[in-house]
Coordinates of C-alpha atoms and ligand atoms in Angstrom, one line a residue:
X1 CA 75.8 -64.5 94.5
X2 CA 72.2 -64.5 93.9
X3 CA 71.6 -62.5 90.5
X4 CA 68.8 -60.6 92.2
X5 CA 70.1 -60.0 95.8
X6 CA 73.3 -60.7 98.1
X7 CA 75.3 -63.8 99.1
X8 CA 74.6 -67.5 98.4
X9 CA 70.9 -68.4 97.6
X10 CA 71.5 -71.1 100.4
X11 CA 72.0 -68.5 103.1
X12 CA 68.9 -66.6 104.7
X13 CA 68.8 -64.2 107.5
X14 CA 65.4 -64.2 108.6
X15 CA 63.5 -61.2 110.0
X16 CA 61.8 -62.7 113.0
X17 CA 58.1 -62.3 113.9
X18 CA 58.6 -59.6 116.5
X19 CA 60.5 -57.7 114.0
X20 CA 57.9 -58.1 111.4
X21 CA 55.3 -57.0 113.9
X22 CA 57.5 -53.9 114.6
X23 CA 57.9 -53.0 111.1
X24 CA 54.0 -53.5 110.6
X25 CA 53.1 -51.1 113.5
X26 CA 55.8 -48.5 112.6
X27 CA 55.8 -48.4 108.7
X28 CA 52.4 -49.8 108.1
X29 CA 51.5 -53.2 106.2
X30 CA 53.5 -53.7 103.2
X31 CA 52.9 -55.6 100.0
X32 CA 55.2 -58.5 99.8
X33 CA 57.5 -58.2 96.5
X34 CA 57.8 -60.6 93.8
X35 CA 60.9 -61.3 91.9
X36 CA 61.0 -62.3 88.2
X37 CA 62.6 -65.3 86.9
X38 CA 66.2 -64.7 85.4
X39 CA 64.9 -65.7 81.8
X40 CA 62.3 -63.0 82.1
X41 CA 64.8 -60.1 82.7
X42 CA 64.7 -58.0 79.3
X43 CA 67.9 -56.8 78.1
X44 CA 68.7 -55.4 74.7
X45 CA 70.3 -58.0 72.2
X46 CA 74.0 -57.9 72.3
X47 CA 75.8 -56.2 69.6
X48 CA 78.9 -58.3 68.4
X49 CA 82.4 -57.4 69.6
X50 CA 85.4 -57.5 67.0
X51 CA 86.9 -60.8 66.6
X52 CA 90.3 -59.6 67.9
X53 CA 88.8 -59.6 71.5
X54 CA 88.4 -63.3 71.4
X55 CA 91.6 -63.7 69.7
X56 CA 93.4 -61.8 72.6
X57 CA 91.7 -63.5 75.6
X58 CA 90.6 -66.8 74.2
X59 CA 87.1 -67.6 73.1
X60 CA 86.3 -69.1 76.5
X61 CA 87.0 -65.7 78.1
X62 CA 84.4 -63.7 76.2
X63 CA 80.9 -64.5 77.8
X64 CA 77.8 -63.2 76.1
X65 CA 75.1 -65.4 77.6
X66 CA 71.8 -63.8 79.1
X67 CA 72.7 -64.7 82.7
X68 CA 76.5 -63.2 82.4
X69 CA 75.2 -59.9 81.1
X70 CA 72.4 -59.6 83.6
X71 CA 74.9 -60.1 86.2
X72 CA 77.2 -57.5 85.2
X73 CA 74.4 -55.1 84.3
X74 CA 74.0 -53.8 87.9
X75 CA 75.7 -53.2 91.3
X76 CA 74.0 -53.9 94.6
X77 CA 72.3 -50.8 95.7
X78 CA 68.8 -50.7 96.5
X79 CA 67.6 -49.3 93.0
X80 CA 69.7 -51.9 91.6
X81 CA 68.0 -54.8 93.5
X82 CA 64.7 -53.3 92.6
X83 CA 65.5 -53.1 88.9
X84 CA 66.8 -56.6 88.9
X85 CA 63.8 -58.1 90.9
X86 CA 61.5 -56.4 88.4
X87 CA 63.4 -57.6 85.4
X88 CA 63.6 -53.9 84.2
X89 CA 67.3 -53.3 83.5
X90 CA 68.0 -50.4 81.2
X91 CA 70.9 -52.0 79.5
X92 CA 73.6 -54.7 79.9
X93 CA 77.0 -55.1 78.5
X94 CA 77.1 -56.5 75.1
X95 CA 79.7 -59.1 76.6
X96 CA 81.8 -59.9 79.4
X97 CA 85.5 -60.1 78.8
X98 CA 88.0 -62.0 81.4
X99 CA 91.5 -60.9 80.8
X100 CA 94.1 -63.4 81.9
X101 CA 97.2 -61.0 82.2
X102 CA 98.0 -57.4 82.2
X103 CA 99.2 -57.6 78.6
X104 CA 95.8 -58.9 77.7
X105 CA 94.2 -55.9 79.4
X106 CA 96.4 -53.5 77.5
X107 CA 95.6 -55.2 74.4
X108 CA 91.7 -55.0 75.2
X109 CA 92.2 -51.3 75.8
X110 CA 93.9 -50.6 72.6
X111 CA 91.1 -52.4 70.6
X112 CA 88.4 -50.7 72.4
X113 CA 90.0 -47.3 72.0
X114 CA 90.3 -47.8 68.2
X115 CA 87.0 -49.4 67.7
X116 CA 85.2 -46.9 70.0
X117 CA 83.8 -49.6 72.5
X118 CA 83.2 -48.4 76.1
X119 CA 84.7 -50.6 79.0
X120 CA 83.4 -50.8 82.4
X121 CA 86.1 -52.5 84.8
X122 CA 84.3 -55.0 87.0
X123 CA 85.4 -56.4 90.3
X124 CA 83.0 -57.9 92.6
X125 CA 80.0 -55.7 91.3
X126 CA 79.1 -54.6 94.9
X127 CA 79.1 -51.0 94.1
X128 CA 76.1 -49.2 95.9
X129 CA 76.5 -45.9 93.7
X130 CA 76.0 -47.3 90.1
X131 CA 79.8 -47.6 89.6
X132 CA 79.2 -50.6 87.2
X133 CA 76.1 -49.5 85.3
X134 CA 76.7 -50.0 81.5
X135 CA 76.1 -46.5 80.6
X136 CA 77.2 -46.0 76.9
X137 CA 77.1 -42.1 76.6
X138 CA 77.1 -42.5 72.9
X139 CA 79.2 -45.6 72.3
X140 CA 77.3 -48.3 70.4
X141 CA 79.1 -51.2 72.2
X142 CA 80.0 -51.8 75.6
X143 CA 81.9 -54.5 77.5
X144 CA 82.2 -55.6 81.0
X145 CA 85.9 -56.2 81.7
X146 CA 85.8 -58.6 84.6
X147 CA 89.1 -59.0 86.4
X148 CA 88.6 -62.0 88.4
X149 CA 91.4 -63.9 86.6
X150 CA 94.0 -61.5 87.7
X151 CA 94.8 -62.9 91.3
X152 CA 98.4 -63.0 92.0
X153 CA 99.6 -62.8 95.7
X154 CA 103.1 -62.0 96.5
X155 CA 104.1 -61.1 100.3
X156 CA 107.1 -59.3 101.3
X157 CA 107.3 -60.7 104.8
X158 CA 110.3 -58.5 105.8
X159 CA 108.8 -55.1 104.6
X160 CA 105.4 -56.4 105.6
X161 CA 103.7 -55.6 102.2
X162 CA 101.8 -57.7 99.8
X163 CA 101.3 -57.1 96.0
X164 CA 97.9 -58.3 95.0
X165 CA 96.1 -58.8 91.8
X166 CA 93.0 -56.7 91.3
X167 CA 90.7 -59.7 90.9
X168 CA 91.0 -61.2 94.3
X169 CA 88.0 -61.2 96.6
X170 CA 88.2 -60.2 100.1
X171 CA 88.3 -63.6 101.7
X172 CA 90.5 -65.2 98.8
X173 CA 93.1 -62.2 99.8
X174 CA 92.8 -62.7 103.4
X175 CA 93.4 -66.7 103.0
X176 CA 96.6 -66.3 100.9
X177 CA 97.7 -63.7 103.4
X178 CA 96.9 -65.7 106.5
X179 CA 98.9 -68.7 105.2
X180 CA 101.7 -66.3 105.5
X181 CA 100.8 -65.1 109.1
X182 CA 99.6 -61.5 107.9
X183 CA 96.3 -59.6 107.2
X184 CA 95.4 -56.6 105.5
X185 CA 92.7 -55.8 108.2
X186 CA 90.4 -54.4 105.6
X187 CA 86.8 -55.8 106.3
X188 CA 84.1 -53.7 104.9
X189 CA 80.6 -55.2 104.9
X190 CA 80.9 -56.4 101.3
X191 CA 84.1 -58.2 102.2
X192 CA 82.7 -61.7 101.0
X193 CA 82.4 -60.3 97.3
X194 CA 84.4 -57.1 96.8
X195 CA 87.7 -57.2 95.4
X196 CA 91.1 -55.9 95.7
X197 CA 90.7 -53.7 92.5
X198 CA 87.4 -52.4 93.7
X199 CA 88.6 -51.6 97.2
X200 CA 91.4 -49.3 95.4
X201 CA 89.0 -47.8 92.8
X202 CA 86.7 -46.9 95.2
X203 CA 88.8 -45.9 98.5
X204 CA 86.9 -48.2 100.4
X205 CA 87.0 -48.1 104.3
X206 CA 86.5 -51.3 106.1
X207 CA 85.0 -51.6 109.7
X208 CA 88.3 -51.6 111.5
X209 CA 89.5 -48.6 109.6
X210 CA 90.2 -46.7 112.9
X211 CA 93.0 -49.2 113.6
X212 CA 94.1 -50.8 110.3
X213 CA 93.4 -47.6 108.2
X214 CA 91.1 -47.2 105.1
X215 CA 92.1 -49.1 101.9
X216 CA 93.7 -46.1 100.3
X217 CA 95.9 -45.6 103.4
X218 CA 97.1 -49.1 103.3
X219 CA 98.3 -48.7 99.5
X220 CA 101.9 -48.0 98.9
X221 CA 102.0 -48.6 95.2
X222 CA 99.5 -49.2 92.3
X223 CA 99.7 -49.9 88.7
X224 CA 97.1 -48.7 86.1
X225 CA 96.7 -49.8 82.6
X226 CA 95.0 -47.0 80.8
X227 CA 94.0 -46.8 77.0
X228 CA 97.2 -44.3 76.6
X229 CA 99.5 -46.7 78.2
X230 CA 100.7 -48.0 81.7
X231 CA 101.5 -46.0 84.6
X232 CA 102.9 -47.3 87.9
X233 CA 104.3 -45.9 91.1
X234 CA 107.4 -47.4 92.8
X235 CA 107.0 -49.7 95.7
X236 CA 108.4 -47.5 98.4
X237 CA 107.1 -46.4 101.9
X238 CA 107.0 -42.8 100.8
X239 CA 108.2 -40.2 98.3
X240 CA 108.4 -36.3 98.1
X241 CA 108.6 -36.5 94.5
X242 CA 105.8 -34.2 93.5
X243 CA 102.0 -34.8 94.0
X244 CA 101.2 -38.5 94.4
X245 CA 100.0 -40.3 91.3
X246 CA 98.9 -43.3 93.6
X247 CA 96.5 -40.8 94.9
X248 CA 95.2 -40.1 91.6
X249 CA 94.6 -43.6 90.6
X250 CA 93.0 -44.5 94.0
X251 CA 89.2 -43.7 93.7
X252 CA 89.5 -43.3 89.9
X253 CA 86.7 -45.8 89.7
X254 CA 87.6 -47.3 86.4
X255 CA 87.2 -43.9 84.6
X256 CA 90.9 -43.4 84.0
X257 CA 91.9 -47.1 83.3
X258 CA 92.2 -50.5 85.0
X259 CA 94.0 -51.1 88.3
X260 CA 96.1 -54.1 87.5
X261 CA 98.3 -54.5 90.7
X262 CA 98.0 -53.0 94.3
X263 CA 100.8 -53.3 96.9
X264 CA 99.6 -52.6 100.3
X265 CA 100.7 -52.8 103.9
X266 CA 99.9 -55.7 106.0
X267 CA 100.2 -56.5 109.5
X268 CA 100.9 -59.7 111.5
X269 CA 97.5 -61.7 112.3
X270 CA 96.3 -60.5 115.6
X271 CA 96.9 -63.0 118.5
X272 CA 93.9 -61.3 120.4
X273 CA 90.7 -59.9 119.4
X274 CA 88.5 -58.2 122.0
X275 CA 85.1 -57.0 121.0
X276 CA 82.6 -55.3 123.4
X277 CA 79.7 -53.1 123.6
X278 CA 78.9 -50.1 125.7
X279 CA 75.9 -47.9 126.1
X280 CA 75.8 -44.3 126.0
X281 CA 73.0 -42.1 127.3
X282 CA 72.4 -40.3 123.9
X283 CA 74.1 -39.8 120.4
X284 CA 75.6 -36.6 121.5
X285 CA 77.2 -37.8 124.5
X286 CA 78.5 -41.0 122.7
X287 CA 79.9 -38.9 119.9
X288 CA 81.8 -36.7 122.5
X289 CA 83.3 -40.0 123.9
X290 CA 84.4 -41.0 120.4
X291 CA 85.9 -37.6 119.7
X292 CA 87.8 -37.9 123.0
X293 CA 89.0 -41.2 122.1
X294 CA 90.5 -40.1 118.7
X295 CA 92.0 -37.1 119.9
X296 CA 93.6 -38.6 122.9
X297 CA 94.9 -41.4 120.6
X298 CA 93.2 -44.3 122.2
X299 CA 90.6 -45.2 119.5
X300 CA 90.0 -48.9 119.3
X301 CA 90.4 -50.5 116.1
X302 CA 86.7 -50.8 115.4
X303 CA 84.5 -48.1 117.0
X304 CA 80.8 -47.6 115.8
X305 CA 78.2 -45.6 117.8
X306 CA 74.7 -46.3 116.8
X307 CA 72.0 -43.6 117.3
X308 CA 69.0 -44.2 119.5
X309 CA 66.9 -45.4 116.5
X310 CA 69.6 -47.6 115.1
X311 CA 70.2 -49.3 118.6
X312 CA 66.5 -49.8 119.0
X313 CA 65.8 -51.4 115.6
X314 CA 68.9 -53.3 115.5
X315 CA 68.0 -55.0 118.7
X316 CA 64.6 -55.8 117.3
X317 CA 66.0 -57.0 114.0
X318 CA 68.8 -59.1 115.7
X319 CA 66.2 -61.3 117.2
X320 CA 67.6 -61.3 120.6
X321 CA 65.3 -63.7 122.2
X322 CA 62.8 -62.6 124.9
X323 CA 64.7 -63.6 128.1
X324 CA 68.1 -62.2 126.8
X325 CA 66.7 -58.9 125.9
X326 CA 64.7 -58.5 129.1
X327 CA 67.8 -59.1 131.0
X328 CA 69.7 -56.3 128.7
X329 CA 66.7 -54.1 129.3
X330 CA 66.6 -54.4 133.1
X331 CA 70.4 -54.1 133.3
X332 CA 70.1 -50.7 131.4
X333 CA 67.2 -49.4 133.3
X334 CA 68.9 -49.9 136.4
X335 CA 72.0 -48.0 135.0
X336 CA 69.4 -45.3 133.7
X337 CA 70.6 -46.2 130.1
X338 CA 67.4 -47.5 128.5
X339 CA 66.8 -45.9 125.1
X340 CA 70.5 -45.4 124.9
X341 CA 72.9 -45.6 122.1
X342 CA 75.1 -48.4 121.7
X343 CA 78.8 -48.3 121.0
X344 CA 80.6 -51.2 119.5
X345 CA 84.4 -51.3 120.1
X346 CA 87.1 -53.8 119.0
X347 CA 90.8 -54.2 119.7
X348 CA 93.1 -56.3 117.8
X349 CA 96.9 -57.2 118.1
X350 CA 99.3 -58.6 120.6
X351 CA 97.4 -59.5 123.8
X352 CA 99.4 -57.3 126.0
X353 CA 98.8 -54.3 123.6
X354 CA 95.0 -55.3 123.4
X355 CA 94.6 -55.0 127.1
X356 CA 96.7 -51.9 127.6
X357 CA 94.6 -50.1 124.8
X358 CA 91.5 -51.5 126.0
X359 CA 92.0 -50.1 129.6
X360 CA 92.9 -46.7 128.2
X361 CA 89.8 -46.6 125.9
X362 CA 87.5 -48.1 128.6
X363 CA 88.7 -45.0 131.0
X364 CA 87.5 -42.5 128.4
X365 CA 84.1 -44.3 128.0
X366 CA 83.5 -44.7 131.7
X367 CA 84.2 -41.2 132.4
X368 CA 82.1 -40.0 129.3
X369 CA 79.2 -41.9 131.2
X370 CA 79.0 -45.0 129.2
X371 CA 77.7 -48.3 130.7
X372 CA 79.7 -51.4 130.0
X373 CA 77.6 -54.1 128.2
X374 CA 80.4 -56.8 128.1
X375 CA 81.8 -59.0 125.5
X376 CA 78.7 -61.0 124.5
X377 CA 77.0 -58.1 122.4
X378 CA 80.4 -57.3 121.0
X379 CA 81.0 -60.8 119.9
X380 CA 77.6 -61.1 118.5
X381 CA 78.1 -57.9 116.4
X382 CA 81.4 -59.2 115.3
X383 CA 79.8 -62.5 114.2
X384 CA 76.8 -60.9 112.4
X385 CA 79.0 -58.1 110.8
X386 CA 78.4 -59.5 107.3
X387 CA 74.6 -60.4 107.7
X388 CA 73.2 -56.8 106.8
X389 CA 72.8 -57.3 103.1
X390 CA 71.3 -60.8 103.5
X391 CA 68.7 -59.0 106.0
X392 CA 68.0 -56.3 103.3
X393 CA 66.9 -59.1 100.7
X394 CA 64.6 -60.3 103.5
X395 CA 63.1 -56.7 103.9
X396 CA 62.8 -56.1 100.3
X397 CA 60.9 -59.4 100.2
X398 CA 58.5 -58.2 102.8
X399 CA 57.8 -55.1 100.9
X400 CA 60.2 -52.6 102.6
X401 CA 62.5 -50.1 101.4
X402 CA 66.0 -50.4 103.0
X403 CA 68.7 -48.1 101.6
X404 CA 72.0 -46.7 103.1
X405 CA 74.2 -43.7 102.3
X406 CA 77.1 -42.2 104.1
X407 CA 79.0 -38.9 104.6
X408 CA 81.7 -37.1 106.8
X409 CA 82.3 -34.1 108.4
X410 CA 84.6 -32.2 111.2
X411 CA 83.5 -32.8 114.7
X412 CA 82.4 -29.1 114.8
X413 CA 79.8 -29.7 112.1
X414 CA 78.9 -33.3 112.5
X415 CA 75.9 -32.6 114.7
X416 CA 74.5 -30.1 112.1
X417 CA 75.1 -32.7 109.3
X418 CA 73.3 -35.3 111.4
X419 CA 70.3 -33.3 112.0
X420 CA 70.3 -32.0 108.2
X421 CA 70.5 -35.5 106.5
X422 CA 68.2 -37.2 109.0
X423 CA 65.5 -34.5 108.7
X424 CA 65.9 -34.6 104.9
X425 CA 65.4 -38.3 104.5
X426 CA 62.5 -38.4 107.0
X427 CA 60.6 -35.3 105.2
X428 CA 61.2 -37.0 101.7
X429 CA 59.8 -40.2 102.9
X430 CA 56.7 -38.4 104.4
X431 CA 56.2 -36.5 101.2
X432 CA 56.2 -40.0 99.4
X433 CA 53.4 -40.9 101.8
X434 CA 55.7 -43.5 103.4
X435 CA 57.0 -42.1 106.8
X436 CA 60.0 -44.2 107.6
X437 CA 62.5 -44.9 110.2
X438 CA 65.9 -42.9 109.9
X439 CA 68.8 -44.5 111.6
X440 CA 72.4 -43.5 111.7
X441 CA 75.9 -44.6 113.0
X442 CA 79.1 -42.8 113.5
X443 CA 82.3 -44.7 112.5
X444 CA 85.6 -44.3 110.8
X445 CA 86.7 -41.8 113.4
X446 CA 89.6 -39.3 113.2
X447 CA 91.2 -36.7 115.2
X448 CA 89.3 -34.0 113.1
X449 CA 85.9 -35.6 112.4
X450 CA 83.9 -38.8 111.5
X451 CA 81.7 -40.5 109.2
X452 CA 78.0 -40.7 109.6
X453 CA 76.0 -43.8 107.9
X454 CA 72.4 -43.7 107.4
X455 CA 69.9 -46.4 106.9
X456 CA 66.3 -46.0 106.3
X457 CA 63.3 -48.3 106.3
X458 CA 59.9 -47.5 104.8
X459 CA 57.1 -49.4 103.1
X460 CA 57.9 -49.5 99.4
X461 CA 55.6 -47.8 96.9
X462 CA 54.7 -50.8 94.5
X463 CA 55.5 -49.9 91.1
X464 CA 57.0 -46.5 91.9
X465 CA 59.9 -47.6 94.0
X466 CA 62.4 -45.9 91.9
X467 CA 60.7 -42.5 92.2
X468 CA 60.3 -42.8 95.9
X469 CA 64.1 -43.8 96.2
X470 CA 65.2 -41.0 93.9
X471 CA 63.3 -38.3 96.2
X472 CA 65.0 -39.7 99.2
X473 CA 68.5 -39.8 97.6
X474 CA 68.2 -36.4 96.1
X475 CA 67.0 -34.9 99.3
X476 CA 69.7 -36.6 101.4
X477 CA 72.6 -35.4 98.8
X478 CA 71.1 -32.0 98.9
X479 CA 71.2 -31.7 102.6
X480 CA 75.0 -33.0 102.5
X481 CA 75.9 -30.4 99.8
X482 CA 74.2 -27.5 101.9
X483 CA 76.0 -28.6 105.1
X484 CA 79.4 -28.9 103.1
X485 CA 79.8 -32.5 104.1
X486 CA 81.2 -34.9 101.7
X487 CA 79.0 -36.6 99.2
X488 CA 80.9 -39.7 100.2
X489 CA 83.2 -40.9 102.7
X490 CA 83.8 -44.5 101.2
X491 CA 81.0 -45.7 98.8
X492 CA 82.4 -43.6 96.1
X493 CA 80.9 -41.5 93.3
X494 CA 79.8 -44.0 90.6
X495 CA 76.7 -42.6 88.7
X496 CA 74.5 -41.5 91.7
X497 CA 77.0 -38.9 93.0
X498 CA 78.4 -37.7 89.8
X499 CA 75.7 -34.8 89.6
X500 CA 77.2 -33.5 93.0
X501 CA 80.9 -33.6 92.1
X502 CA 80.8 -30.0 91.3
X503 CA 79.9 -29.2 94.9
X504 CA 82.7 -31.4 96.2
X505 CA 85.7 -30.2 94.0
X506 CA 84.5 -27.1 92.2
X507 CA 84.6 -26.0 88.4
X508 CA 88.4 -26.1 88.1
X509 CA 88.6 -29.3 89.9
X510 CA 86.5 -30.8 87.4
X511 CA 88.3 -29.4 84.6
X512 CA 91.5 -30.8 86.2
X513 CA 90.1 -34.3 86.3
X514 CA 88.8 -34.0 82.8
X515 CA 92.3 -32.9 81.5
X516 CA 93.8 -36.0 83.2
X517 CA 91.1 -38.4 81.8
X518 CA 91.7 -37.0 78.3
X519 CA 95.5 -37.8 78.5
X520 CA 94.9 -41.2 79.9
X521 CA 91.8 -42.0 77.9
X522 CA 91.6 -39.9 74.9
X523 CA 88.7 -41.4 73.2
X524 CA 86.9 -41.5 76.6
X525 CA 86.0 -45.3 76.6
X526 CA 86.7 -45.8 80.2
X527 CA 83.5 -46.2 82.5
X528 CA 81.5 -43.5 80.7
X529 CA 79.1 -41.3 82.9
X530 CA 80.8 -42.0 86.2
X531 CA 82.9 -39.8 88.5
X532 CA 83.5 -36.6 86.2
X533 CA 80.4 -34.9 85.3
Ligands
FAD1 C1 76.0 -54.7 101.3 C2 77.1 -53.8 100.9 C3 78.0 -53.3 102.1 C4 79.1 -52.5 101.7 N1 79.8 -52.0 102.7 C5 80.8 -51.4 102.2 C6 81.7 -51.1 103.5 O1 81.8 -51.2 104.7 N2 82.9 -50.2 103.1 C7 83.2 -49.7 101.7 O2 83.9 -49.0 101.5 N3 82.3 -49.9 100.8 C8 81.1 -50.8 101.1 N4 80.4 -51.1 100.1 C9 80.6 -50.6 98.8 C10 81.4 -51.7 97.8 O3 81.5 -53.0 98.4 C11 82.6 -51.1 97.8 O4 82.7 -49.8 97.1 C12 83.7 -52.0 97.0 O5 85.0 -51.5 97.4 C13 83.6 -52.2 95.6 O6 84.4 -53.4 95.4 P1 84.0 -54.2 94.1 O7 85.2 -55.1 93.9 O8 82.6 -54.9 94.3 O9 83.9 -53.2 92.8 P2 82.9 -53.2 91.8 O10 81.6 -52.8 92.4 O11 82.9 -54.2 90.8 O12 83.3 -51.9 90.9 C14 83.3 -50.4 91.9 C15 84.1 -49.5 91.1 O13 85.1 -49.7 90.8 C16 85.5 -49.9 89.5 N5 86.6 -50.9 89.4 C17 86.5 -52.2 90.0 N6 87.7 -52.8 89.9 C18 88.4 -52.0 89.2 C19 89.8 -52.1 88.8 N7 90.7 -53.1 88.9 N8 90.4 -51.1 87.9 C20 89.6 -50.0 87.9 N9 88.5 -49.8 88.4 C21 87.8 -50.9 88.9 C22 84.3 -50.1 88.6 O14 84.5 -49.8 87.4 C23 83.4 -49.2 89.4 O15 83.3 -48.0 89.2 C24 79.2 -52.1 100.5 C25 78.5 -52.5 99.4 C26 77.4 -53.5 99.7 C27 76.5 -53.8 98.5

């Protein structure tokens, strides 16, 4: 991973000349942004850790070089990338520690509790909410506990479950599972770098969540190593033995302890995958179709409805070459869908089931008035599903802000939430003197509601990027809170959403979480400043 951006430095997803022209004409001419050299990134001098840390994990598993510290000092949100590129990190961990066993995790947490050293569990570092930020909150020393060495895989083929180490990255886990003919079906856009522990700690949702389930829905059993000791749940399909401790650990974001093992349901590898796109006349009618699909139990495994702005901009950014785009436009004009909203749908599984389910979904889409665009755009979406973050790097280079945030609500209030958040982001950008494009897609659909995922593009304010971002983020979060939507459907709380947790769970809810934290982490060393205000 590039230290200042996303993915391999060898891979680029270019913004084509047509798209650059569109950005310039709609957002204004931007000042291309520079990125400092790694050695120019300023971080405070590291404070030494007790010798017992190196004795526990071995000296080679304690990394305190500049690059290691910089790489664990930020996640991958827009403000993270701005701070990294400017070389203006507020802080960095004093060292990165890589435990090689659960026993070593236990021992490290004992040492850190005794010595008062803050611990930030680190998976893939893809948090977009400040989840891995090294916030000291009064602790003088802080270490990043990188879990990459905990990568066991045990598949129970008969029960269709897999027990996985927290440090496995998405592709590593899938490769091991594929060798046994199974899959988790969990494919978030950050799949290439995010880890099993991170998925569990943030209640992540993949792009095929409608079919396979969100990550927290897949987990049947989980183990947590906390400063106060080990806690684990049984590997069973269900239990009525009181409130589920599994649910307490899922989404705990490193604030209660370290997730050291996850058992999750897996499925046989799909024999057929059918991806295609449809076009709805507008967002409201598209949302109605998705609601009908969900409530009639015929949701595709992937369903994603883009609003008009996202449909238009994605088409421009995808670089669909002249002739192909012209063909698509005339097809849509004939069917009176030009300027409409694209719906990407995907079905996976046994061939017969895929075709049967496709026919049922297609009937709903057709009767809702959607026009079929065929498989080519669906396959193109599938091929490019991990390219968004590479494109964001290019947009940043060109001098544009590209930020995303997400929420969810019931079908009854989804339209209200859409209008409120879209309006708030647009107004905040305009107040900053940088009017932007605000786009949205609806995904992760349920019988009772769905998630909305917003992306905004605007000209960056050179030198005042963080101020500009803060204004947009605060406006969006306040609009969400006022509309009683959730502050996050799947990105988690981290640092950025902690101020809104009171609105989410109430004062007594915060106190209950605090009491649990005090029992599991009496000194408060685990990921300070996150999740619990
Ligand atoms: C480009 C991009 C696209 C994204 N797309 C999606 C998406 O489609 N769906 C989605 O849900 N999210 C998405 N995310 C957000 C992010 O990838 C997820 O939150 C992911 O689950 C984080 O995994 P990670 O291993 O990188 O965790 P990290 O970023 O390393 O950590 C995230 C949080 O979990 C804690 N943590 C990590 N591992 C452990 C552990 N073993 N025990 C205890 N705590 C732990 C950390 O302390 C931190 O608080 C995206 C992010 C980016 C940058």
